[in-house]
Coordinates of C-alpha atoms in Angstrom, one line a residue:
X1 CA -2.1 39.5 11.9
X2 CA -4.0 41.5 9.8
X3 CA -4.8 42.5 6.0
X4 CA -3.9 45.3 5.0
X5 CA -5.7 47.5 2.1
X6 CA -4.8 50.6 1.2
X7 CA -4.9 53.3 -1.8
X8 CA -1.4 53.5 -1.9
X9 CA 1.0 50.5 -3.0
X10 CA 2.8 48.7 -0.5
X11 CA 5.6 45.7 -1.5
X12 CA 5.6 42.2 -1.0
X13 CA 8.3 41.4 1.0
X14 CA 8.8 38.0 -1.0
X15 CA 8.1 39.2 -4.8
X16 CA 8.7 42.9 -4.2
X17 CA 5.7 43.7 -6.5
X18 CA 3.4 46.2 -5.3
X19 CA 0.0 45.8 -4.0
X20 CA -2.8 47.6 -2.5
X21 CA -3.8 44.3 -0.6
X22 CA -1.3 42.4 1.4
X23 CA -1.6 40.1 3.9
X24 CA 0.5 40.1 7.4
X25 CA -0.2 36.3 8.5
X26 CA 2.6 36.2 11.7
X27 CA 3.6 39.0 14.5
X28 CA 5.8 41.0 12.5
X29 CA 4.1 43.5 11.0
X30 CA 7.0 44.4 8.1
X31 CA 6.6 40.8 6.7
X32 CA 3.6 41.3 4.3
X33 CA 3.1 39.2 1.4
X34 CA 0.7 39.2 -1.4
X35 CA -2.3 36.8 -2.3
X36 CA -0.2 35.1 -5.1
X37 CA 3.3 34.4 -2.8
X38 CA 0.6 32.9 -0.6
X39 CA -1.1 30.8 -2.7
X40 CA 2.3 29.3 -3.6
X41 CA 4.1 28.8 0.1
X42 CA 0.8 27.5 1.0
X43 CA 0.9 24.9 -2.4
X44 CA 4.4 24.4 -1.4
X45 CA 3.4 23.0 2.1
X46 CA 1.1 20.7 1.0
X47 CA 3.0 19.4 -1.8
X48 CA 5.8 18.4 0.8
X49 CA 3.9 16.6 3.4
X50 CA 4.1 19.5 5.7
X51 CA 0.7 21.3 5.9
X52 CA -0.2 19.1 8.4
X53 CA 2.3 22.2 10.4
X54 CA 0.0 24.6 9.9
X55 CA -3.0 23.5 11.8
X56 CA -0.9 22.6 14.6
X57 CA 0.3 26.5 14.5
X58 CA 4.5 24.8 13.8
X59 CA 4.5 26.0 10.3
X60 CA 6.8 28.9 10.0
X61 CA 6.5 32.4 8.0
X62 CA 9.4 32.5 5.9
X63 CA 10.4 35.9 6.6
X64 CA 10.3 35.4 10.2
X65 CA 10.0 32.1 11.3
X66 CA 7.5 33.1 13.9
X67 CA 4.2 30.0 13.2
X68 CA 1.4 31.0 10.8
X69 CA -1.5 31.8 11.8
X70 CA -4.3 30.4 9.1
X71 CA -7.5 32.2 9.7
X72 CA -5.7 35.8 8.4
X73 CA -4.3 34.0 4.9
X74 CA -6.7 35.4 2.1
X75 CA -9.9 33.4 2.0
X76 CA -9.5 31.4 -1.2
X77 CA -6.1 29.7 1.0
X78 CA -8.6 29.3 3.7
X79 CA -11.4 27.6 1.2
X80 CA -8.7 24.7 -0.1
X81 CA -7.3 24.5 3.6
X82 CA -11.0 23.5 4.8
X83 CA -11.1 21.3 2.5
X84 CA -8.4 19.5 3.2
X85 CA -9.5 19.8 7.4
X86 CA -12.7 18.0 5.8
X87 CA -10.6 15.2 5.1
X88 CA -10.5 14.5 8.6
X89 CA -13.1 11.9 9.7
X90 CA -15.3 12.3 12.6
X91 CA -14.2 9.4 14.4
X92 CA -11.2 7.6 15.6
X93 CA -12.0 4.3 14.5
X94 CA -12.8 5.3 10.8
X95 CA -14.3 2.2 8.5
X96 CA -14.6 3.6 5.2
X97 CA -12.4 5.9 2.7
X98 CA -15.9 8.0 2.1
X99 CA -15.2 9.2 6.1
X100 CA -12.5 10.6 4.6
X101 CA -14.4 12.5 1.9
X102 CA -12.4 10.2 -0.1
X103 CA -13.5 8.1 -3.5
X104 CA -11.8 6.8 -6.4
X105 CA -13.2 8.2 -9.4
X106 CA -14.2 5.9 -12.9
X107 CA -10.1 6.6 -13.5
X108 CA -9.0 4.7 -10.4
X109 CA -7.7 7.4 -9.0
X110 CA -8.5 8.9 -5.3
X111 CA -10.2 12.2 -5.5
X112 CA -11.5 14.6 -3.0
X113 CA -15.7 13.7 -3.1
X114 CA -15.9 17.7 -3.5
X115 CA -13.1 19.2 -4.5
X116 CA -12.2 16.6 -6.6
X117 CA -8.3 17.4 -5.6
X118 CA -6.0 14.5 -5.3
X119 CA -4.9 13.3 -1.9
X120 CA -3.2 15.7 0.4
X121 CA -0.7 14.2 3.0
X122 CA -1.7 15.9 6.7
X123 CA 0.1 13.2 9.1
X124 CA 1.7 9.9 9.4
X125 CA -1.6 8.9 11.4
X126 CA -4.3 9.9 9.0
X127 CA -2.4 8.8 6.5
X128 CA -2.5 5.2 8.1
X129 CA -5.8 5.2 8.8
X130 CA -6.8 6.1 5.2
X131 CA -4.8 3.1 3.8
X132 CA -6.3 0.5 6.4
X133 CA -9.7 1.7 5.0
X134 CA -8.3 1.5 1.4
X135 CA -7.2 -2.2 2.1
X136 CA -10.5 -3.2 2.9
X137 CA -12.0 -1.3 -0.3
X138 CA -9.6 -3.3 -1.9
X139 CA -10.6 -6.3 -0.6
X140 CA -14.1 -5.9 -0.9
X141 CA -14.1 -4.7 -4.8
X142 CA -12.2 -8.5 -4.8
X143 CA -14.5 -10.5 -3.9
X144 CA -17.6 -8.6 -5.7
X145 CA -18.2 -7.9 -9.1
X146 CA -16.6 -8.3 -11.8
X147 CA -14.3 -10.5 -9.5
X148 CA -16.4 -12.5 -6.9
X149 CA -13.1 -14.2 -5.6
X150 CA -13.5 -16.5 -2.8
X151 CA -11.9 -15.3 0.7
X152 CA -9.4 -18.1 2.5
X153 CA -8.9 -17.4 6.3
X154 CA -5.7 -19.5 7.5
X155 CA -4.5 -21.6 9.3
X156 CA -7.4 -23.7 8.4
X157 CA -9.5 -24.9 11.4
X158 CA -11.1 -28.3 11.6
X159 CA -15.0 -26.1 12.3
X160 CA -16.1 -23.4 10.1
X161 CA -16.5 -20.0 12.5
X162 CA -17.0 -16.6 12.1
X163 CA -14.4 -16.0 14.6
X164 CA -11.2 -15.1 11.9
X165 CA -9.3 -12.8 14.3
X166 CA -6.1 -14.9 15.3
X167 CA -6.0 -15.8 11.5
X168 CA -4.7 -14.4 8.1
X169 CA -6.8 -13.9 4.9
X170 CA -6.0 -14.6 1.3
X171 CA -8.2 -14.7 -2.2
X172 CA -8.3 -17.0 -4.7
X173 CA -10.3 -16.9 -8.2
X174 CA -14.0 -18.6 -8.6
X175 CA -11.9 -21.5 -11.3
X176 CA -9.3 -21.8 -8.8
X177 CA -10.6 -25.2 -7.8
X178 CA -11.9 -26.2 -11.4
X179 CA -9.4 -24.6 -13.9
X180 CA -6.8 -26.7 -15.4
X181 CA -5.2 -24.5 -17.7
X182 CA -2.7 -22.7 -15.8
X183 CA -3.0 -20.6 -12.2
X184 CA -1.2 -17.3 -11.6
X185 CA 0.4 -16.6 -8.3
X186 CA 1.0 -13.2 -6.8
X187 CA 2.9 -12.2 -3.9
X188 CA 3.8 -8.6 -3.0
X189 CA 6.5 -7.1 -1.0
X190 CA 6.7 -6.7 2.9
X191 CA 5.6 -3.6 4.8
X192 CA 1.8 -2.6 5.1
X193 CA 0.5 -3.9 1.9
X194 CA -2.5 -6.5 2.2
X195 CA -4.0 -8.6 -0.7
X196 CA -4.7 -6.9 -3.7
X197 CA -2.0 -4.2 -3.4
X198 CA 1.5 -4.0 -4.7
X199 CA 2.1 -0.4 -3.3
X200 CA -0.3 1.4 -0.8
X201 CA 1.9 5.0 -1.7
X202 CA 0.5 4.5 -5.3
X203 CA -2.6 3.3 -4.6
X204 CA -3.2 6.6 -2.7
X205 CA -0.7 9.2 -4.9
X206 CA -1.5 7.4 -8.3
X207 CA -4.1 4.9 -8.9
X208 CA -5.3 1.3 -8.6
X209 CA -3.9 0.8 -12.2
X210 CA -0.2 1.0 -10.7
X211 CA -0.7 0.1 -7.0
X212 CA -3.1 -2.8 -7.0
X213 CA -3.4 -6.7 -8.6
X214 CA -6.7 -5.3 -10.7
X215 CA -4.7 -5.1 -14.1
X216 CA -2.6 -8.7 -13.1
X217 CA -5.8 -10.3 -12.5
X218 CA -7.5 -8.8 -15.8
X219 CA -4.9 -9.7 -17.5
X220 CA -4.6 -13.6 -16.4
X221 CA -8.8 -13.5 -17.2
X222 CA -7.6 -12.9 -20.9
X223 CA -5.2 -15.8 -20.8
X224 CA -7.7 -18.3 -18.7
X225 CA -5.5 -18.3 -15.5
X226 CA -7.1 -18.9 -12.2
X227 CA -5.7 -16.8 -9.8
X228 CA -4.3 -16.8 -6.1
X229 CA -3.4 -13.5 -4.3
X230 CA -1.0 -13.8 -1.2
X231 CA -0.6 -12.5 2.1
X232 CA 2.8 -12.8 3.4
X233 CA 2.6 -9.4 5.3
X234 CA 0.2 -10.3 8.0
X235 CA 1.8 -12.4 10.7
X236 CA 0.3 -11.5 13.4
X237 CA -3.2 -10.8 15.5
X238 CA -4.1 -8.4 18.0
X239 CA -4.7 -10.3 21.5
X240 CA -8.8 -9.4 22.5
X241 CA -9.7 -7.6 25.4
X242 CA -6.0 -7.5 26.9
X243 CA -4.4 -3.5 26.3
X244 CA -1.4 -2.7 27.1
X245 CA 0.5 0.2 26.9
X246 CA 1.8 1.5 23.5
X247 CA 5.7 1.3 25.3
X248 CA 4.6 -2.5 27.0
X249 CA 3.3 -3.4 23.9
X250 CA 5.9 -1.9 21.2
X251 CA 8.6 -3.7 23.4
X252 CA 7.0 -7.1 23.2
X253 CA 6.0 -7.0 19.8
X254 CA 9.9 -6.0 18.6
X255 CA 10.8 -9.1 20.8
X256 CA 8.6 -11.1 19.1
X257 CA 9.4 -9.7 15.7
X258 CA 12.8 -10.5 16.1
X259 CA 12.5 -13.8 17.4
X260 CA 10.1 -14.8 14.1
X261 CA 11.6 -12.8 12.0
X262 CA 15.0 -12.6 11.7
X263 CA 15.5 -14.5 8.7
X264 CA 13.6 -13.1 6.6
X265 CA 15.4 -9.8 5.9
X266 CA 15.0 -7.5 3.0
X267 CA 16.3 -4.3 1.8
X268 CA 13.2 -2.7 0.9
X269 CA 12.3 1.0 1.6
X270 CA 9.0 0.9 3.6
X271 CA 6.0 3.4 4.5
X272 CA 5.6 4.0 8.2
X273 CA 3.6 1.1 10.0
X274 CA 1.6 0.0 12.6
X275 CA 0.6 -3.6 13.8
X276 CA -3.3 -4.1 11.6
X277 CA -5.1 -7.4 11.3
X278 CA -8.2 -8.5 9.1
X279 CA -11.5 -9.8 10.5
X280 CA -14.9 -10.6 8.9
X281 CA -17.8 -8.2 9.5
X282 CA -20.6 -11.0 9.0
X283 CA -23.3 -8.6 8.5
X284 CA -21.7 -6.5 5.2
X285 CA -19.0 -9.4 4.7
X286 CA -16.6 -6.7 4.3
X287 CA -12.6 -7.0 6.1
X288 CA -11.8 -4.4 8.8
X289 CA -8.1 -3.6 9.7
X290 CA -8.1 -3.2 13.2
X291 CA -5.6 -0.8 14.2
X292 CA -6.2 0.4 17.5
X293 CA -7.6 -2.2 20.0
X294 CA -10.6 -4.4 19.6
X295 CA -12.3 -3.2 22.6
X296 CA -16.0 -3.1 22.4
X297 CA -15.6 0.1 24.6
X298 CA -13.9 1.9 21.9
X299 CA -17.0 3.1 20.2
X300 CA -18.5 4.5 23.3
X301 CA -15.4 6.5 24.3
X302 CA -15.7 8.3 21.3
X303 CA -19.0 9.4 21.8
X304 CA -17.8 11.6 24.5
X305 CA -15.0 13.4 22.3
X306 CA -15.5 16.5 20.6
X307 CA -14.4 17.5 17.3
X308 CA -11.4 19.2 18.5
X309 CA -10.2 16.1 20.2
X310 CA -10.3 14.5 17.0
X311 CA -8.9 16.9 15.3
X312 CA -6.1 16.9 17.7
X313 CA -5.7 12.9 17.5
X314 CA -5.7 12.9 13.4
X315 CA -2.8 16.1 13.6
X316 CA -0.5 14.3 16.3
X317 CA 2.7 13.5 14.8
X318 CA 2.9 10.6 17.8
X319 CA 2.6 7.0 15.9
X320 CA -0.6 5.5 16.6
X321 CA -0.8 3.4 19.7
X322 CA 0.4 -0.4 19.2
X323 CA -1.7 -3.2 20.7
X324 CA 0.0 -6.6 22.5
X325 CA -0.2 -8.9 19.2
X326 CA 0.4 -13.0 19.5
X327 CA 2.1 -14.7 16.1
X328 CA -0.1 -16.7 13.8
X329 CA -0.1 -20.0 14.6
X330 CA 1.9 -21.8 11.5
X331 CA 2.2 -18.5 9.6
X332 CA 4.2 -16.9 11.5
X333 CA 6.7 -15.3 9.0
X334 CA 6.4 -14.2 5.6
X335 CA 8.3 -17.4 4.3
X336 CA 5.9 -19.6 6.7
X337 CA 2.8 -18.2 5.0
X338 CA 4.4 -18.7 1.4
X339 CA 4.8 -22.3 2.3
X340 CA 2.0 -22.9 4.1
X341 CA -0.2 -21.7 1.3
X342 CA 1.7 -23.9 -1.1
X343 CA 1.0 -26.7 0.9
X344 CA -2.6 -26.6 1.8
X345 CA -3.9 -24.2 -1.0
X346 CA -1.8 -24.3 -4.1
X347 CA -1.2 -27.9 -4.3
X348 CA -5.0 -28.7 -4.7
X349 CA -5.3 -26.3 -7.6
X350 CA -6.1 -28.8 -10.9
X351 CA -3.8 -26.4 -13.1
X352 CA -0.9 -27.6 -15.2
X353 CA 0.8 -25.1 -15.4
X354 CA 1.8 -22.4 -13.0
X355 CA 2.9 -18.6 -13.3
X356 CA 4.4 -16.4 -10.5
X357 CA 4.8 -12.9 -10.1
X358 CA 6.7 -11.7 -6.7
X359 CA 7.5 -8.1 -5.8
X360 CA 10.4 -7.1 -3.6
X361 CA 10.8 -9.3 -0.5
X362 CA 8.1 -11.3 -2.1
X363 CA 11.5 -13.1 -4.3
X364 CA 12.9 -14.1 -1.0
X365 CA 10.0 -16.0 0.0
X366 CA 9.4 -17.6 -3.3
X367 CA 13.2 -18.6 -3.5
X368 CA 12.6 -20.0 0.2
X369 CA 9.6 -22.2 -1.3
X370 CA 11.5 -23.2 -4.3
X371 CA 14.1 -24.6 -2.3
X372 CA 11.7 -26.2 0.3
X373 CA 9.1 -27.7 -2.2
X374 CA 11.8 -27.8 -5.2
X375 CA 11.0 -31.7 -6.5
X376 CA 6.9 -30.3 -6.2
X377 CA 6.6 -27.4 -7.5
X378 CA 9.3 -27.3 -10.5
X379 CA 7.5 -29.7 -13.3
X380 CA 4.3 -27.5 -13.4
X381 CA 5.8 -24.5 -12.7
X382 CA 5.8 -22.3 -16.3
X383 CA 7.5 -19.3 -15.9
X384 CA 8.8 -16.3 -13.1
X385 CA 8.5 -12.7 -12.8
X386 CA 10.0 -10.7 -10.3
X387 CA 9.4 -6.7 -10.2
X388 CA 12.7 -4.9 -8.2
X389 CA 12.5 -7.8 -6.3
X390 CA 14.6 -9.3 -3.6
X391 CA 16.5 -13.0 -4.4
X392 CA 19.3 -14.3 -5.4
X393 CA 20.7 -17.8 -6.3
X394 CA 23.5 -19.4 -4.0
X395 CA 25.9 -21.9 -4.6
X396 CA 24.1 -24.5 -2.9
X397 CA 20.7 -24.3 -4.8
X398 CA 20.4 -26.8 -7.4
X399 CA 21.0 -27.5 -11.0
X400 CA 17.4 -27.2 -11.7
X401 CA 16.6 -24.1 -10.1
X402 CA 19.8 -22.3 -11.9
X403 CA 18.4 -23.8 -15.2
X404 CA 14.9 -23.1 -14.7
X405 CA 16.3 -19.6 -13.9
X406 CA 18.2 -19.0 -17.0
X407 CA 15.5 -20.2 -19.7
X408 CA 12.0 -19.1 -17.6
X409 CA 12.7 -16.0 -15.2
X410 CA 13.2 -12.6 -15.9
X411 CA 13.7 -9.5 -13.5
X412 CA 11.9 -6.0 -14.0
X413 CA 14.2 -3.2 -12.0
X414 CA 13.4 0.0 -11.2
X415 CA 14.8 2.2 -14.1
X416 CA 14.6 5.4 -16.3
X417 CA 15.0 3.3 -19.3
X418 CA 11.8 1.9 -21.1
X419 CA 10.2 -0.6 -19.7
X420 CA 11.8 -4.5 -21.4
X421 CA 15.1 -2.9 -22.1
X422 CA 18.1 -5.3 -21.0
X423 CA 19.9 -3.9 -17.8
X424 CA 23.2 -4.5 -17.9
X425 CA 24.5 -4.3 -14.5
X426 CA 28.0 -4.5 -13.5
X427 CA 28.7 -6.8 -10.2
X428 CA 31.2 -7.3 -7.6
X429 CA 33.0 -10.4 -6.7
X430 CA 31.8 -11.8 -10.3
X431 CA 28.1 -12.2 -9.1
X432 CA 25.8 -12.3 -11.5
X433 CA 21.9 -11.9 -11.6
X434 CA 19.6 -15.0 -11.0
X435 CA 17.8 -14.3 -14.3
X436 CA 17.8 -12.2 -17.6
X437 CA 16.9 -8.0 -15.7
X438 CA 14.9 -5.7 -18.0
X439 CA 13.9 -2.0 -17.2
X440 CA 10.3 -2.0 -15.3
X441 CA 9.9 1.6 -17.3
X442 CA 10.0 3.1 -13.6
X443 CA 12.8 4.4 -11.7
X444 CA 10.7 3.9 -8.5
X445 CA 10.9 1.0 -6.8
X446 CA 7.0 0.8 -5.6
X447 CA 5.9 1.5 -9.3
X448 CA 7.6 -1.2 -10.8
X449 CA 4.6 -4.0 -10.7
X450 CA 2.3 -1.2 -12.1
X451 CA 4.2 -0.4 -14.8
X452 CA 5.1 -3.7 -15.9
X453 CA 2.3 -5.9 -16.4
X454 CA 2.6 -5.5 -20.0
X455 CA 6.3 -6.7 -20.2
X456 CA 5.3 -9.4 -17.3
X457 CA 2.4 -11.4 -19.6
X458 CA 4.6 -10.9 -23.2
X459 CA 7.4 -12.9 -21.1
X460 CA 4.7 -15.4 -19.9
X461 CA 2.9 -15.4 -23.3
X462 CA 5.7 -14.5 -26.4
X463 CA 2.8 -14.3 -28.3
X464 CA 0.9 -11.7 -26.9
X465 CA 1.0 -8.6 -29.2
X466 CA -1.0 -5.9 -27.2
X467 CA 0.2 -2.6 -26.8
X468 CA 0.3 -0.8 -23.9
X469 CA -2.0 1.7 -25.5
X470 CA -4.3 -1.1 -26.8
X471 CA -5.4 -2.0 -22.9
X472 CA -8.4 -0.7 -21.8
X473 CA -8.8 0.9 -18.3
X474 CA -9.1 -1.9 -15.8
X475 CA -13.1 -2.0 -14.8
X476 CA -13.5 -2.2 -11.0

């Protein structure tokens, strides 16, 4: 566990080049390697997911599998690995991405505040934690400037509290009420996602340009669209002041998942969850994800632990606990909210025309609403983009739907291919696709609504001529 400098040169047991500095980092004294084979097994970790191993002592020398030990790697390894320890926040119950030492720079892009690095994956847990706090950045760059959207808490109640914690939050545009030229509607996928996001992994790896609504919503400004931003995901609330153990409360809540939702299944690959709900802070009208437990004696617990113990809590590879949740009274599935939404919210809009956008299991509710609300919502409805979405047409639905489907939907699908180009897809049992499928211009599912826009609004608006290169960063 030691460096070792001498006059002579000694090899690197990895690149067999000789050094006069090399650096023994496990118990096996004949497995010395060099600054430079460091510096890229080191890379190498954190560009997998896995340095999260090495402060838990479980990431393995590859000569000798024996664990790493971090404080004898050269110092410029230790520098970077500090900063990404600094990544950890000093409580349990983190707020903010800053706590992070997190920001999104004028790019849209999440940077290190001082090394400027991009994010670093250390667990499952901190990685939850960080997108919880990125939902409510999200949610409060919606509703201030440039934005100002209004914030919806449903079900609606008949008095006007402050009180939003057994409901579920959505956003609509300041004309929403008042604009009668058309209204956009967006609906994202299942999974973690909250309003405003299409993908939290690319809101975190990429940008807000490719994971968020920003550019949607700028770009339905341009066309005088009001705008209405979904949120199918969040079904549930966490019960106050009644804990329950993460195995008592995981059991329930996979009862009660199955029970409400097992109709509304979807193919979609997902990022690693836990139960979150929304609630008002009344002082900084900001939206907190409440992972943990709403206790009021959570805060006070924490001023007892240490920094170790919170290192040790961000490093655990255990998921986070669960706490008992209770449905949503009316919106209790993702196809409940989608309908409930159309009834009370959408319906009101003064628009005449409207314009959808629905990624992944988002086309599953919308086809659910289309054939609930079918004689409603057809005559104003304009025109339908799905991104790698999941739907499908059965031989039951209606003339009109299949019409409307054939003249005024289109499909963007994950592909290598650029983005608009026809897919022609082979099926089985003579199935065909619901609508015309063009290339998104991604192969990866969860970029598919970033990289689309463009394609999404020419199809909407034929006569649209502006080039991808033509838009201008989206101002947040």
């Amino acid at each position: 566990m030691t460096t070792t400098t001498s006059k002579t040169l000694d090899e690197c047991v990895i690149c067999r080049e000789e050094s006069t500095k090399l650096y023994q980092c496990c118990s096996n004294e004949a497995d010395q390697i060099c600054e430079l084979c460091w510096s890229k097994l080191i890379s190498s970790a954190m560009t997998s997911g896995k340095i999260g191993l090495l402060f838990n002592e479980k990431l393995s020398c590859v000569c000798c599998s024996e664990p790493i030990k971090r404080e004898c790697l050269p110092k410029e390894i230790q520098t970077r690995i500090n900063s990404i320890l600094s990544t950890v926040p000093n409580t349990k119950n983190p707020k903010t991405i800053e706590e992070f030492n997190y920001t999104y720079n004028k790019s849209n892009e999440l940077r290190h505040c001082l090394t400027n690095e991009k994010f670093i994956f250390l667990t499952q847990r901190h990685y939850n934690l960080l997108g919880s706090c990125i939902d409510t950045y999200i949610q409060s760059l919606i509703k201030s400037d440039p934005w100002n959207y209004e914030e919806i808490w449903l079900p609606i109640k008949d008095e006007s509290t402050n009180d939003h914690h057994d409901q579920v939050n959505i956003f609509i545009s300041n004309d929403f009420k008042t604009n009668e030229n058309g209204c956009l509607i967006l609906i994202q996928g299942s999974g973690v996602v909250r309003p405003g996001q299409w993908a939290r992994s690319c809101c975190i790896n990429e940008s807000l340009d490719i994971g968020s609504m920003f550019p949607y919503m700028a770009k339905a400004k341009e066309h005088n669209l009001s705008v209405i931003i979904l949120n199918p995901n969040q079904t549930s609330y966490v019960v106050v002041d009644k804990p329950v153990d993460t195995e008592d409360a995981a059991s329930i809540n996979k009862k009660e998942n199955a029970a409400g939702e097992g109709t509304n299944s979807t193919n979609e690959k997902q990022d690693t969850t836990v139960v979150n709900t929304t609630s008002t802070d009344t002082k900084d009208n900001s939206t907190d994800e409440q992972i943990l437990s709403t206790s009021e004696n959570k805060d006070k617990k924490e001023e007892n632990c240490d920094s170790d113990d919170i290192l040790s809590f961000y490093l655990s590879s255990d998921p986070l606990p669960r706490p008992l949740t209770k449905k949503i009274s009316n919106l209790s599935t993702s196809r409940e909210h989608v309908l409930y939404v159309y009834d009370q919210i959408i319906t009101k809009s003064p628009a005449k025309k409207f314009y959808i956008v629905a990624h992944s299991a988002g086309g599953d509710c919308l086809m659910y609403l289309l054939r609930k609300r079918q004689d409603k919502i057809l005559p104003n409805l304009a025109k339908i983009a799905f991104t790698d979405s999941v739907h499908s047409l059965l031989p039951l639905d209606s003339n009109e739907i299949k019409n409307f489907f054939k003249a005024n939907a289109i499909h963007f699908v994950a592909s290598d291919e650029p983005m608009g180009k026809l897919i022609d897809y082979v099926y089985d049992f003579s199935r065909r696709p619901a609508c015309q499928e063009v290339s998104a211009g991604h192969p990866k599912h969860e970029y598919t609504s970033g990289y689309s826009v463009q394609g999404v609004f020419q199809f909407f608006f034929p006569s649209d001529k502006t080039q991808d290169e033509d838009i201008e960063r989206i101002k947040l």
